[in-house]
Tab-separated table of C-alpha atoms and ligand atoms in Angstrom:
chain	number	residue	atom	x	y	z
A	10	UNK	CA	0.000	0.000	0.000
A	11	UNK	CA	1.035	3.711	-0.748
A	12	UNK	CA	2.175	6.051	2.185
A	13	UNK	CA	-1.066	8.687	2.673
A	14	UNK	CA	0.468	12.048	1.784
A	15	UNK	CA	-0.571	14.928	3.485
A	16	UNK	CA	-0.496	18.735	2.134
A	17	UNK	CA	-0.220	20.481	5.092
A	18	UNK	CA	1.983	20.142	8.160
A	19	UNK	CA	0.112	19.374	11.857
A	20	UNK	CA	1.793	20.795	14.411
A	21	UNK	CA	3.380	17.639	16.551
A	22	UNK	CA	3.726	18.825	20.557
A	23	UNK	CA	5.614	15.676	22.501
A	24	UNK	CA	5.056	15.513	25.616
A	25	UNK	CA	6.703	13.588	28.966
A	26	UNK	CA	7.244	10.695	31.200
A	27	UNK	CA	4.972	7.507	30.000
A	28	UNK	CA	3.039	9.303	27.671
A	29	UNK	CA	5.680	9.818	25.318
A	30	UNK	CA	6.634	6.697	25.462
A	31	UNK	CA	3.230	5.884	24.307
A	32	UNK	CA	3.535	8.823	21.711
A	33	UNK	CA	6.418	7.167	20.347
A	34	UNK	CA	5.098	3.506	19.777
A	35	UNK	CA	1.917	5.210	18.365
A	36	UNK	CA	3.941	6.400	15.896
A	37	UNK	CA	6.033	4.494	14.908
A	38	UNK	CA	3.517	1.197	14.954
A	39	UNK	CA	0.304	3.080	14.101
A	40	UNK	CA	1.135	5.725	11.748
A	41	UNK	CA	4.641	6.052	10.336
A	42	UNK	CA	3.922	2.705	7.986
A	43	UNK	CA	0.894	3.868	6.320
A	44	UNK	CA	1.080	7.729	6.319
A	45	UNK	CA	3.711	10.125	5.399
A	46	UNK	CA	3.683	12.001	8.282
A	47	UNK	CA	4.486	15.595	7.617
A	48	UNK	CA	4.258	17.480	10.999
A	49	UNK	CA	6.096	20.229	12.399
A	50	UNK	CA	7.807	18.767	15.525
A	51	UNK	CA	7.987	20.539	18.891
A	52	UNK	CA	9.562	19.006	22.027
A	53	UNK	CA	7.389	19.778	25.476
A	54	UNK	CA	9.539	17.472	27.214
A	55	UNK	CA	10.601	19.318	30.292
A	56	UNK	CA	14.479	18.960	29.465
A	57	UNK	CA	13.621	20.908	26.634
A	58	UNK	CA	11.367	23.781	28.131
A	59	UNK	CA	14.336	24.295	30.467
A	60	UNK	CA	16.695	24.397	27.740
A	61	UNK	CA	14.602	27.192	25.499
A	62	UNK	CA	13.089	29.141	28.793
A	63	UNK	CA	9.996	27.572	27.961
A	64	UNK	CA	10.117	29.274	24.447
A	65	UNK	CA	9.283	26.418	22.699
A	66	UNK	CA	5.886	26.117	23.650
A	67	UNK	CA	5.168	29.754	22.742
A	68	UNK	CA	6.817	28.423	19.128
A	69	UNK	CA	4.143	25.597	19.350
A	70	UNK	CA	0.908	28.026	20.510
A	71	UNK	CA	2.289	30.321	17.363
A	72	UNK	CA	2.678	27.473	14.902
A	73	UNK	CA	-0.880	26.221	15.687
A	74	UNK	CA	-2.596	29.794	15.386
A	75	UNK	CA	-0.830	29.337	11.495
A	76	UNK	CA	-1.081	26.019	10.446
A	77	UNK	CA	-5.152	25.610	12.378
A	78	UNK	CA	-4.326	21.685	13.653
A	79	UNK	CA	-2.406	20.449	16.078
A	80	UNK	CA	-1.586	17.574	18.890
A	81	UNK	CA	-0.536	17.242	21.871
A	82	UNK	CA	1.117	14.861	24.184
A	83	UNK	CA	0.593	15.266	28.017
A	84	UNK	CA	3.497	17.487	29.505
A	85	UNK	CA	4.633	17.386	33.356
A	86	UNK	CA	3.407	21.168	34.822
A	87	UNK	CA	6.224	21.580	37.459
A	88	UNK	CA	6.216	21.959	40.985
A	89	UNK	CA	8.557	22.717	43.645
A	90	UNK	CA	9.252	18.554	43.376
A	91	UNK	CA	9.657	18.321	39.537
A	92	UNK	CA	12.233	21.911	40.077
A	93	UNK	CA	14.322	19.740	42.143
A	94	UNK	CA	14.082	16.287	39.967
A	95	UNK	CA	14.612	18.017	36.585
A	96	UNK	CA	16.942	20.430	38.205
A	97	UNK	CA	15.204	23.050	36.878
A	98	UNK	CA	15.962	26.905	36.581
A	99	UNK	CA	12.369	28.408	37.096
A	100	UNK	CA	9.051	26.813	38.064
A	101	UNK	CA	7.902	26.952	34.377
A	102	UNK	CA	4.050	27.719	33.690
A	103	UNK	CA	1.772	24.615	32.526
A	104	UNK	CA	2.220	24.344	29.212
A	105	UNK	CA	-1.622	24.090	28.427
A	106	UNK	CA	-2.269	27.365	30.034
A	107	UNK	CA	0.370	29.003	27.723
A	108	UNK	CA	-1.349	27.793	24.983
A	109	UNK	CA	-4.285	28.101	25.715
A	110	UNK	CA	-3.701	32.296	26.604
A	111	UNK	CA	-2.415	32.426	22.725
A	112	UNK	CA	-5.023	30.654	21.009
A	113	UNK	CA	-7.719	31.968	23.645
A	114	UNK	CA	-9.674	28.737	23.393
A	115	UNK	CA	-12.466	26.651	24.990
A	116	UNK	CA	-11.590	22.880	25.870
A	117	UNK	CA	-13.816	20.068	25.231
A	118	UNK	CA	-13.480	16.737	27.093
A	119	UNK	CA	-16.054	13.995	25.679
A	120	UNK	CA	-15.544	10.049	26.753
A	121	UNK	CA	-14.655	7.371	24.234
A	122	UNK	CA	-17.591	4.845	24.691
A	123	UNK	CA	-16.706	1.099	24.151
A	124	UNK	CA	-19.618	-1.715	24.418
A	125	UNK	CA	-19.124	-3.440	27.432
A	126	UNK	CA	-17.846	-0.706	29.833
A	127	UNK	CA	-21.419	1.001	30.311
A	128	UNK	CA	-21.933	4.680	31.852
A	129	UNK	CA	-22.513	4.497	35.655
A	130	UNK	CA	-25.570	6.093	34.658
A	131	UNK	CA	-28.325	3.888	32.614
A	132	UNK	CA	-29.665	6.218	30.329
A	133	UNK	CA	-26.148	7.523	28.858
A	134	UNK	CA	-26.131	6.398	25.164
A	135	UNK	CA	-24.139	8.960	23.361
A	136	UNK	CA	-20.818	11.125	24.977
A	137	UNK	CA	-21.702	13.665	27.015
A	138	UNK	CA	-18.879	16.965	25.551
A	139	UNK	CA	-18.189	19.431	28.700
A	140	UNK	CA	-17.140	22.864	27.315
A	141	UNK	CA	-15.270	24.483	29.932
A	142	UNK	CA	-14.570	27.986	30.009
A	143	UNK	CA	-10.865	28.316	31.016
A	144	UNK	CA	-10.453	32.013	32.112
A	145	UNK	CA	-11.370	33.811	35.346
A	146	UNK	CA	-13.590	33.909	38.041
A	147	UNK	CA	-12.285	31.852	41.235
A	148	UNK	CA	-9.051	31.370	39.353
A	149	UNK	CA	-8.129	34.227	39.451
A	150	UNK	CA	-10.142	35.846	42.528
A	151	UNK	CA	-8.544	38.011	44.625
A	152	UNK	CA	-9.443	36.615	48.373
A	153	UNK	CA	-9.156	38.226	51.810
A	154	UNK	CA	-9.421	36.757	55.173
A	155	UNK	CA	-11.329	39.210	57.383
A	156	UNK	CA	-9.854	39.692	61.022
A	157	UNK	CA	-12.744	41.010	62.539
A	158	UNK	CA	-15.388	43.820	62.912
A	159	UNK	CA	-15.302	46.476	59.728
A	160	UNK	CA	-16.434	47.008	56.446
A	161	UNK	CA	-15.810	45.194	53.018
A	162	UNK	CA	-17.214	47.773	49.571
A	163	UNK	CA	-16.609	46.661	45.872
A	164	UNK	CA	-15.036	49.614	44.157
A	165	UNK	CA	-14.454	50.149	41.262
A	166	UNK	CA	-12.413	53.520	39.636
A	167	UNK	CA	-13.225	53.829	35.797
A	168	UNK	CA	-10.437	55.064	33.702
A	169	UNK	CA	-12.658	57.862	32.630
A	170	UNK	CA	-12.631	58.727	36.486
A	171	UNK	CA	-16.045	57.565	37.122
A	172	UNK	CA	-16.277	55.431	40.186
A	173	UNK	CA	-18.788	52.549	41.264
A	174	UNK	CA	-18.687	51.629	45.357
A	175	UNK	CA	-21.057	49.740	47.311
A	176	UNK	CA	-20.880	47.674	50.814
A	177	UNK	CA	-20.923	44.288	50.120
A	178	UNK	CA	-21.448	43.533	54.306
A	179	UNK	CA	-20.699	44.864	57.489
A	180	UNK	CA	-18.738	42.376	59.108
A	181	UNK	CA	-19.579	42.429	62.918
A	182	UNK	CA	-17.062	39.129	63.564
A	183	UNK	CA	-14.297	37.585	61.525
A	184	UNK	CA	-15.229	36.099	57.748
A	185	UNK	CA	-14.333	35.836	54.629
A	186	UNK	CA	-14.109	37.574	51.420
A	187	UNK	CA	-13.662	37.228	48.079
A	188	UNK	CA	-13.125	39.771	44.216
A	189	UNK	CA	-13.649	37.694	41.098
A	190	UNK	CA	-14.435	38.872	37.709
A	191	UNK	CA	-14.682	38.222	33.689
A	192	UNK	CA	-13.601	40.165	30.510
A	193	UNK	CA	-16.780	40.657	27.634
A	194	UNK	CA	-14.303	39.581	25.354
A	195	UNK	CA	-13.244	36.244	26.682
A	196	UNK	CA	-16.620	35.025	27.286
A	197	UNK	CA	-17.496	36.228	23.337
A	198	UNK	CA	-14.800	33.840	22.845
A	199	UNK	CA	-15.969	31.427	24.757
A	200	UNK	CA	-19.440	30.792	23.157
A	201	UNK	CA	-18.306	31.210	20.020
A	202	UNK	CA	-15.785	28.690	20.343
A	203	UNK	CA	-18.961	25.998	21.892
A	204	UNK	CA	-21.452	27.552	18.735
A	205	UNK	CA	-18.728	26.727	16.546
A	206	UNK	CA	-17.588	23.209	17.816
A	207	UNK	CA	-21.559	22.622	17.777
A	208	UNK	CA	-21.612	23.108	14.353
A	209	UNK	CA	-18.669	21.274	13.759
A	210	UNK	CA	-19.907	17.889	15.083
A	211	UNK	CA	-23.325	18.278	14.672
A	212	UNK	CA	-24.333	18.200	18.343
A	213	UNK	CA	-26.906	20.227	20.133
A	214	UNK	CA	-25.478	23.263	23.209
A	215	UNK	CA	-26.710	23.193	26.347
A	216	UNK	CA	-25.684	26.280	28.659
A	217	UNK	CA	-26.048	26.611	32.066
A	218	UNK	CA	-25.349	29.294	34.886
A	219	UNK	CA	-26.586	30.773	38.147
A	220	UNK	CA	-28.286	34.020	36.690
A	221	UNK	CA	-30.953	34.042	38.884
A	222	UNK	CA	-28.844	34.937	42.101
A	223	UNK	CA	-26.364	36.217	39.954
A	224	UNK	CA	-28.377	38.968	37.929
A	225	UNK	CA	-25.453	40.465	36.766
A	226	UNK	CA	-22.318	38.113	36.773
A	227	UNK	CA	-23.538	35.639	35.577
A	228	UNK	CA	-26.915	37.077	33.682
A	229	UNK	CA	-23.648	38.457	31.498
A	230	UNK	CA	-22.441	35.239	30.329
A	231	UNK	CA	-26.003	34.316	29.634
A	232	UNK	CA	-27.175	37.341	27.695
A	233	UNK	CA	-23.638	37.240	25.369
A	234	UNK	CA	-24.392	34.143	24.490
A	235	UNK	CA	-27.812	34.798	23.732
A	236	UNK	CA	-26.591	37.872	21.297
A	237	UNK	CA	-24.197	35.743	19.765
A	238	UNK	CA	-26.361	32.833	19.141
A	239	UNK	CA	-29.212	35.377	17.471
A	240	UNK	CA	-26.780	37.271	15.011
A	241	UNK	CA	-23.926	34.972	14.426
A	242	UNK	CA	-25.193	31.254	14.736
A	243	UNK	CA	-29.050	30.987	15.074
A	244	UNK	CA	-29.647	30.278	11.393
A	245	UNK	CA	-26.718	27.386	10.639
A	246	UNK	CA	-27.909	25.684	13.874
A	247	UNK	CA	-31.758	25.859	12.331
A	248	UNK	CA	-30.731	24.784	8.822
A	249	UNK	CA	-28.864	21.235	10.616
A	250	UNK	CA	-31.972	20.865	13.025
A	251	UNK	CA	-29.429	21.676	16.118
A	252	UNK	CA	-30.516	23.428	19.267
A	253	UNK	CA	-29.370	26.136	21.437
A	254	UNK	CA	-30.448	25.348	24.484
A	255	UNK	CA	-30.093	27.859	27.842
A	256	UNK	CA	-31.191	26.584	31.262
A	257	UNK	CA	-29.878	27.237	34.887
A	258	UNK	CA	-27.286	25.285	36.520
A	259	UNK	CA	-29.427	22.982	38.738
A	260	UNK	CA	-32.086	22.298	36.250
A	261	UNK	CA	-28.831	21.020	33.940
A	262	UNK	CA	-27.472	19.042	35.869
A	263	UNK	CA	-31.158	16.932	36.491
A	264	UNK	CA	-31.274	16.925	32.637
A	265	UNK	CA	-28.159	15.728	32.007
A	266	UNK	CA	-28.375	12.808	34.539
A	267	UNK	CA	-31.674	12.050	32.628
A	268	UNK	CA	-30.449	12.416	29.439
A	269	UNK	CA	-29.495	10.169	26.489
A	270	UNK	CA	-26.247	12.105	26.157
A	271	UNK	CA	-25.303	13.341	22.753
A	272	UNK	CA	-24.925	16.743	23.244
A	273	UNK	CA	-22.538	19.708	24.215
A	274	UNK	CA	-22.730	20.869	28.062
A	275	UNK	CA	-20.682	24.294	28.511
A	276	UNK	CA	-20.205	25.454	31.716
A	277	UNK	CA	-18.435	28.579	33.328
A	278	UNK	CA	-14.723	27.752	34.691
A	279	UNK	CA	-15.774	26.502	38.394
A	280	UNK	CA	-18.928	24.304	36.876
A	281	UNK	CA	-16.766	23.279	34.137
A	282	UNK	CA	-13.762	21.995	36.723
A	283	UNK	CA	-16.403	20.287	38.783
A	284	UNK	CA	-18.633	18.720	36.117
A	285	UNK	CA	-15.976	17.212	33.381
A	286	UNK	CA	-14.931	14.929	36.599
A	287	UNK	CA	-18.139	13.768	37.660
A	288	UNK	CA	-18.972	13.100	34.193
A	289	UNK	CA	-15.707	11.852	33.010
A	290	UNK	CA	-15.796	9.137	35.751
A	291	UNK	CA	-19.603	7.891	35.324
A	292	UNK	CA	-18.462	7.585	31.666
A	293	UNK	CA	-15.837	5.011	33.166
A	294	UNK	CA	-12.110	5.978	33.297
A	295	UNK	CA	-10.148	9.114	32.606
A	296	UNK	CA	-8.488	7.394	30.340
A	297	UNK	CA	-10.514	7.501	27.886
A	298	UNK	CA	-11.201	11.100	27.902
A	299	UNK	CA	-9.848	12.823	25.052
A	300	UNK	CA	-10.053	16.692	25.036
A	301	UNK	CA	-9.982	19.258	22.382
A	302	UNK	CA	-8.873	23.184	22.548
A	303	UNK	CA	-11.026	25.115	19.922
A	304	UNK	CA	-10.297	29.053	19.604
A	305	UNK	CA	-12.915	31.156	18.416
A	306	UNK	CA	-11.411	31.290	15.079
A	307	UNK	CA	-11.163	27.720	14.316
A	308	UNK	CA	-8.052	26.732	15.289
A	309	UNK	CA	-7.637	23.127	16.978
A	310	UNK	CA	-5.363	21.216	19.197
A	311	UNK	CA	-5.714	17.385	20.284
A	312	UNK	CA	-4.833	16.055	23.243
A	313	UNK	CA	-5.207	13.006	25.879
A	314	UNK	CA	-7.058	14.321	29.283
A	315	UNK	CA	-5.354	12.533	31.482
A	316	UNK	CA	-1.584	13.860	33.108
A	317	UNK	CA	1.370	11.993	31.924
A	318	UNK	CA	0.822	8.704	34.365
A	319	UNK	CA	3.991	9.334	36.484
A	320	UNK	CA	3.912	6.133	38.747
A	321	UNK	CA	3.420	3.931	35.322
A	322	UNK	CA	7.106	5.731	34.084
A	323	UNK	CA	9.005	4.898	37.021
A	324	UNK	CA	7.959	1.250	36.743
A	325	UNK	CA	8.964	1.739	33.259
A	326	UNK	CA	12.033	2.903	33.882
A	327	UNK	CA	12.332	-0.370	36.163
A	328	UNK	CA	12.188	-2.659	33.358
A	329	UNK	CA	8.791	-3.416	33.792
A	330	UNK	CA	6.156	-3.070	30.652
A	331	UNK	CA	3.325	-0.933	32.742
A	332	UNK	CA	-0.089	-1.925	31.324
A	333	UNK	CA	-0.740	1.867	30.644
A	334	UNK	CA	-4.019	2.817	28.356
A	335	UNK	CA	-3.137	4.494	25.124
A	336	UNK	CA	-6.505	5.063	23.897
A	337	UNK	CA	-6.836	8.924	24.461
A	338	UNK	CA	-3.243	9.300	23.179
A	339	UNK	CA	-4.332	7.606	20.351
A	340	UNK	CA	-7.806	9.367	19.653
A	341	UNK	CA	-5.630	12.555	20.093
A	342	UNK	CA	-3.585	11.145	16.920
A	343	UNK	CA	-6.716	10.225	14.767
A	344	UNK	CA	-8.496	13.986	15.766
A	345	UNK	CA	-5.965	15.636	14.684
A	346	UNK	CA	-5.102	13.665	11.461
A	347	UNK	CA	-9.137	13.514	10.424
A	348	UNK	CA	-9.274	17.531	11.405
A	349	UNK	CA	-6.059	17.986	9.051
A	350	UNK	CA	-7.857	15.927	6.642
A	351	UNK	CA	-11.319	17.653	6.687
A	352	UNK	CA	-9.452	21.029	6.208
A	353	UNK	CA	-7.564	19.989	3.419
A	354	UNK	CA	-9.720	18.480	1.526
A	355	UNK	CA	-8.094	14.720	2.325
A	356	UNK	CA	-10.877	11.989	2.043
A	357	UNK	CA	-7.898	9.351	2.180
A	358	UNK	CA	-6.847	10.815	5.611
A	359	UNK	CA	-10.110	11.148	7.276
A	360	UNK	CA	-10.543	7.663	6.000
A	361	UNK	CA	-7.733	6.100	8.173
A	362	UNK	CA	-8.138	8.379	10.869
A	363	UNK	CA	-11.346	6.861	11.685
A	364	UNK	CA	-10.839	3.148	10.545
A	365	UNK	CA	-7.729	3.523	13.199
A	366	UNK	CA	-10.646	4.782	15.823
A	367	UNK	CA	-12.821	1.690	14.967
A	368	UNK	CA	-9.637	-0.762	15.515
A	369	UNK	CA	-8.919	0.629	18.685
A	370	UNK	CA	-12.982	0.260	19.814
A	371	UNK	CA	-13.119	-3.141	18.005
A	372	UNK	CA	-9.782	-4.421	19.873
A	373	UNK	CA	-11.337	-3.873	23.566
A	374	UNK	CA	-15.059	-4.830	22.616
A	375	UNK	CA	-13.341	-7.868	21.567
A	376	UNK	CA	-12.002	-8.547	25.030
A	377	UNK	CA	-8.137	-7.399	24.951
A	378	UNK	CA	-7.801	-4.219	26.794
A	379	UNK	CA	-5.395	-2.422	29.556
A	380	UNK	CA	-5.871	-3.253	32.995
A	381	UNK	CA	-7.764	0.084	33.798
A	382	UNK	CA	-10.194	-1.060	31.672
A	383	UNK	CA	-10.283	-4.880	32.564
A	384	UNK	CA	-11.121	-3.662	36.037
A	385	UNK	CA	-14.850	-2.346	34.695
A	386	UNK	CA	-15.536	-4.758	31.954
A	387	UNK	CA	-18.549	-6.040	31.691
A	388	UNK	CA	-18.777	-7.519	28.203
A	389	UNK	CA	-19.552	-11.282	27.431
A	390	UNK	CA	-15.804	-12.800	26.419
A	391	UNK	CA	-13.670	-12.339	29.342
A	392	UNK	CA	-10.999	-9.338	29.202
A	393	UNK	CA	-7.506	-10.240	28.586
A	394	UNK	CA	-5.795	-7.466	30.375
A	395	UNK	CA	-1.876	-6.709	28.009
A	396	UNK	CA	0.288	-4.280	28.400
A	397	UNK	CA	0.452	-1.120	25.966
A	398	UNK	CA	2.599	-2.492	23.669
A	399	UNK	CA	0.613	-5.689	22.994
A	400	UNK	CA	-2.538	-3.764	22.967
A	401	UNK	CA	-1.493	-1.416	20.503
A	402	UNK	CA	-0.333	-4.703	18.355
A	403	UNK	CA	-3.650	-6.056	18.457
A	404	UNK	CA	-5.400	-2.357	17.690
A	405	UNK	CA	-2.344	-2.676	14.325
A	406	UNK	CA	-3.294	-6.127	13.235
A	407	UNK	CA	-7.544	-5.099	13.453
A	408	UNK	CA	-6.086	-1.852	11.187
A	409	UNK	CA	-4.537	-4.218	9.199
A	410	UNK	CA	-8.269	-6.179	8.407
A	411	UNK	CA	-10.228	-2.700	7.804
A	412	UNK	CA	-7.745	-1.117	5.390
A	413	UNK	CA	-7.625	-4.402	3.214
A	414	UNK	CA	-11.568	-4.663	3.346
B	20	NAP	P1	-2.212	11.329	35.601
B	20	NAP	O1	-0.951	11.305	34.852
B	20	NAP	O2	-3.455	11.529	34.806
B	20	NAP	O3	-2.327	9.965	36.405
B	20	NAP	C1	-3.099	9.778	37.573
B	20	NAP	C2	-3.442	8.298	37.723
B	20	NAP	O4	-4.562	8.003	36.887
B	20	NAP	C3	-2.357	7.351	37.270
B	20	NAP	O5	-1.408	7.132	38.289
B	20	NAP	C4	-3.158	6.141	36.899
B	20	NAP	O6	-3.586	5.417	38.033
B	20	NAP	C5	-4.387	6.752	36.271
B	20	NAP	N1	-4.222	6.989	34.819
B	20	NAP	C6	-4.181	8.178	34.164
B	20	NAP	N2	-4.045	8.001	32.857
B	20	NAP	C7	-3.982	6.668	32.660
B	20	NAP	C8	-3.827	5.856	31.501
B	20	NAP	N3	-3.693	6.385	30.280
B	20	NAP	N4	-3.812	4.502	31.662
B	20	NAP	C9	-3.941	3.965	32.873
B	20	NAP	N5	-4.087	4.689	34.002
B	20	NAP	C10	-4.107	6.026	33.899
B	20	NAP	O7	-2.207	12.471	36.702
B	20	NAP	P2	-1.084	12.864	37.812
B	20	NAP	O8	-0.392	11.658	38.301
B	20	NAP	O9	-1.813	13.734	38.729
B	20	NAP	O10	-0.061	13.785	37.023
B	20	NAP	C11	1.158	13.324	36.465
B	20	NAP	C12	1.813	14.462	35.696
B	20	NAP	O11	0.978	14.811	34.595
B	20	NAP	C13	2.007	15.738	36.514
B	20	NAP	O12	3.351	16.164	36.372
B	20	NAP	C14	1.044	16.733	35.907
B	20	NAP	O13	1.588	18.021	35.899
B	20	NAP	C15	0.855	16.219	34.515
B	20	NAP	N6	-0.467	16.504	33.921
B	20	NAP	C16	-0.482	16.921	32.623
B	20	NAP	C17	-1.671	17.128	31.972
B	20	NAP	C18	-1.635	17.572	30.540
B	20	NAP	O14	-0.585	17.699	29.939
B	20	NAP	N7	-2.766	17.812	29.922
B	20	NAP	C19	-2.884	16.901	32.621
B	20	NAP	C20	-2.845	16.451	33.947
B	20	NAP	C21	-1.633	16.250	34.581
B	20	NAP	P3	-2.784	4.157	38.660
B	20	NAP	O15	-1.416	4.654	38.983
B	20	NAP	O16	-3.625	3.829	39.851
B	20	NAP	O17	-2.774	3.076	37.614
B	21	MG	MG1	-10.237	19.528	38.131
């Protein structure tokens, strides 16, 4: 068989510790022997952040704002431990929040679903996709611990000199208190990022806030994305028969347990945090959580959810062959390549991009699987639980079957 060719370079992140391991055999089993990979290759890797001053990942956020697609392996985000292990000169920021700041994106997480690992709840039939809205709020509040008797205001001093200032309580005892806030123009961003990936994969919105207690925090987030939904998006969602579909918080989150599934859920940073775990484990493991980072403007970048499984690489580095799950790695891989695809107009790419997907899915439905996943099978034939490189052997010789059919 001829290599696939592709036209355009996607922009290749690597990442650390077992996952690039992983990232590595994916390649070079997976992909190298029936694609001609053309990517443009940056190294995450700590060693190398350290080495650049961490400008290598602003070279990566850069190169995916040109080239639109790109993937990414998981990447350590130091601490004070990984300063002293990698002997490190500055605490360097997570590399997902760098990019993330350039591209000014929304992530979506959304489970892969296998038969025979069901949904903790019944009714799930589809992937639930959590948009989370990655900016502000309680992550970046500015908090105060009140010692006693006085009063707290929120002020505010325009930069035309006009001033806003009202009490917010008169403390009679000790408390607490607490500033957050939002920019307009991130949560624009934000909903058009989740009206855009909507369109993009066909699924219905749901939004959901507090804006009944919070008439005008979070009544903002709701009325932009109203606005933006009536002039920007209303009639593309009408001519696919898709929904926009606004409700508050708690009322959501009753839906969504009584739900099918099959649909977008974004939520504001804290509810987004929060919910993407809950749902993320009733969908099964968090391995098999892939997530997505969509900018307003339609640029893309593919990635696992999960960290890069430290206590798997140092029994690596033992000898040992950890039984680690590559799926999400993987799905990262085909996203990307059937994204590339789609934008350049290359059928043959998309093609193997998702006959790659259905070897992966047929592999474990047919019983072979990591031991994460042997732990909640349920399926008729008994799991075999391998390790990652014989399970990405069996996912290459299932491959094999679909592209010859
Ligand atoms: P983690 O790497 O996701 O692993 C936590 C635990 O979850 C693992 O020890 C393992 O449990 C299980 N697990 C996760 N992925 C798995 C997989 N593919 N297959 C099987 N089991 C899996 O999270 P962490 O240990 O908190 O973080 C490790 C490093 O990753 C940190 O340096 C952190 O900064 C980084 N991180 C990066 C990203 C990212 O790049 N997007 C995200 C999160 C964390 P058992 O050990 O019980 O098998
Ligand atoms: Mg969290």
């Amino acid at each position: 068989m001829e290599k696939i060719k592709m036209s355009t370079p996607l922009v290749e992140m690597d990442g650390d510790e077992m996952t690039r391991i992983i990232w590595q055999q994916i390649k070079d089993e997976l992909l190298l022997p029936y694609i001609d990979l053309n990517t443009l290759y940056f190294d995450l890797g700590l060693p190398q952040r350290e080495q650049t001053a961490d400008q290598i990942t602003v070279d990566a956020a850069n190169a995916t704002r040109e080239y639109g697609v790109a993937v990414k392996c998981a990447t350590i985000t130091p601490n004070q431990q990984r300063v002293e292990e990698y002997k490190l000169t500055e605490m360097w920021k997570s590399p997902n929040g760098t990019i993330r700041a350039i591209l000014d994106g929304t992530v979506f997480r959304a489970p892969i679903m296998v038969k025979g690992i069901s949904p903790v709840v019944k009714t799930w039939k589809r992937p639930i996709t959590i948009a989370r809205h990655a900016y502000g709020d309680v992550y970046r509040a500015t908090e105060y611990r009140v010692p006693g008797p006085g009063v707290a205001e929120l002020v505010f001093t325009g930069a035309d000199g006009r001033d806003f200032r009202q009490t917010v309580y008169e403390f009679e005892c000790a408390g607490v208190l607490q500033g957050q806030y939002n920019k307009d123009s991130s949560i624009c961003s934000f909903a058009r990022s989740c009206f855009q990936y909507a369109l993009d994969t066909r699924q219905d919105l749901w939004f959901s806030t507090k804006d009944t207690i919070s008439k005008k925090y979070d009544h903002t987030f709701k009325d932009i994305f109203q606005d933006i939904y009536d002039k920007e998006y209303r009639q593309q969602f009408e001519q696919l028969g898709l929904t926009y579909f606004y409700t508050l918080i708690d009322d959501a989150v009753a839906r969504v347990i009584r739900s099918q599934g099959g649909f977008i859920w974004a939520c504001k940073n804290y509810d987004g945090d929060v919910m993407s775990d809950m749902v993320s484990t009733a969908f099964g493991s968090l391995a098999m959580m892939t997530s997505v980072l969509v900018s307003p403007d339609g640029k893309y970048e593919y990635e696992a959810a999960h960290g890069t499984v430290t206590r798997h690489y140092y029994r690596y580095l033992e000898g040992e062959n950890p039984s680690t799950n590559p799926m999400a790695t993987l799905f990262a891989w085909t996203g990307a390549l059937a994204k590339r695809g789609e934008l350049d107009g290359n059928g043959e790419l998309v093609d193997f991009a998702r006959k790659l997907e259905r070897a992966a899915i047929q592999t474990i439905e047919g019983g072979i699987m990591t031991k994460d996943l042997a732990g909640l099978w349920e399926g008729e034939t008994p799991a075999t639980a391998v390790d990652t490189g014989v399970f990405l052997q069996s996912v290459k010789l299932r491959l094999e079957q679909l592209l010859q059919a």
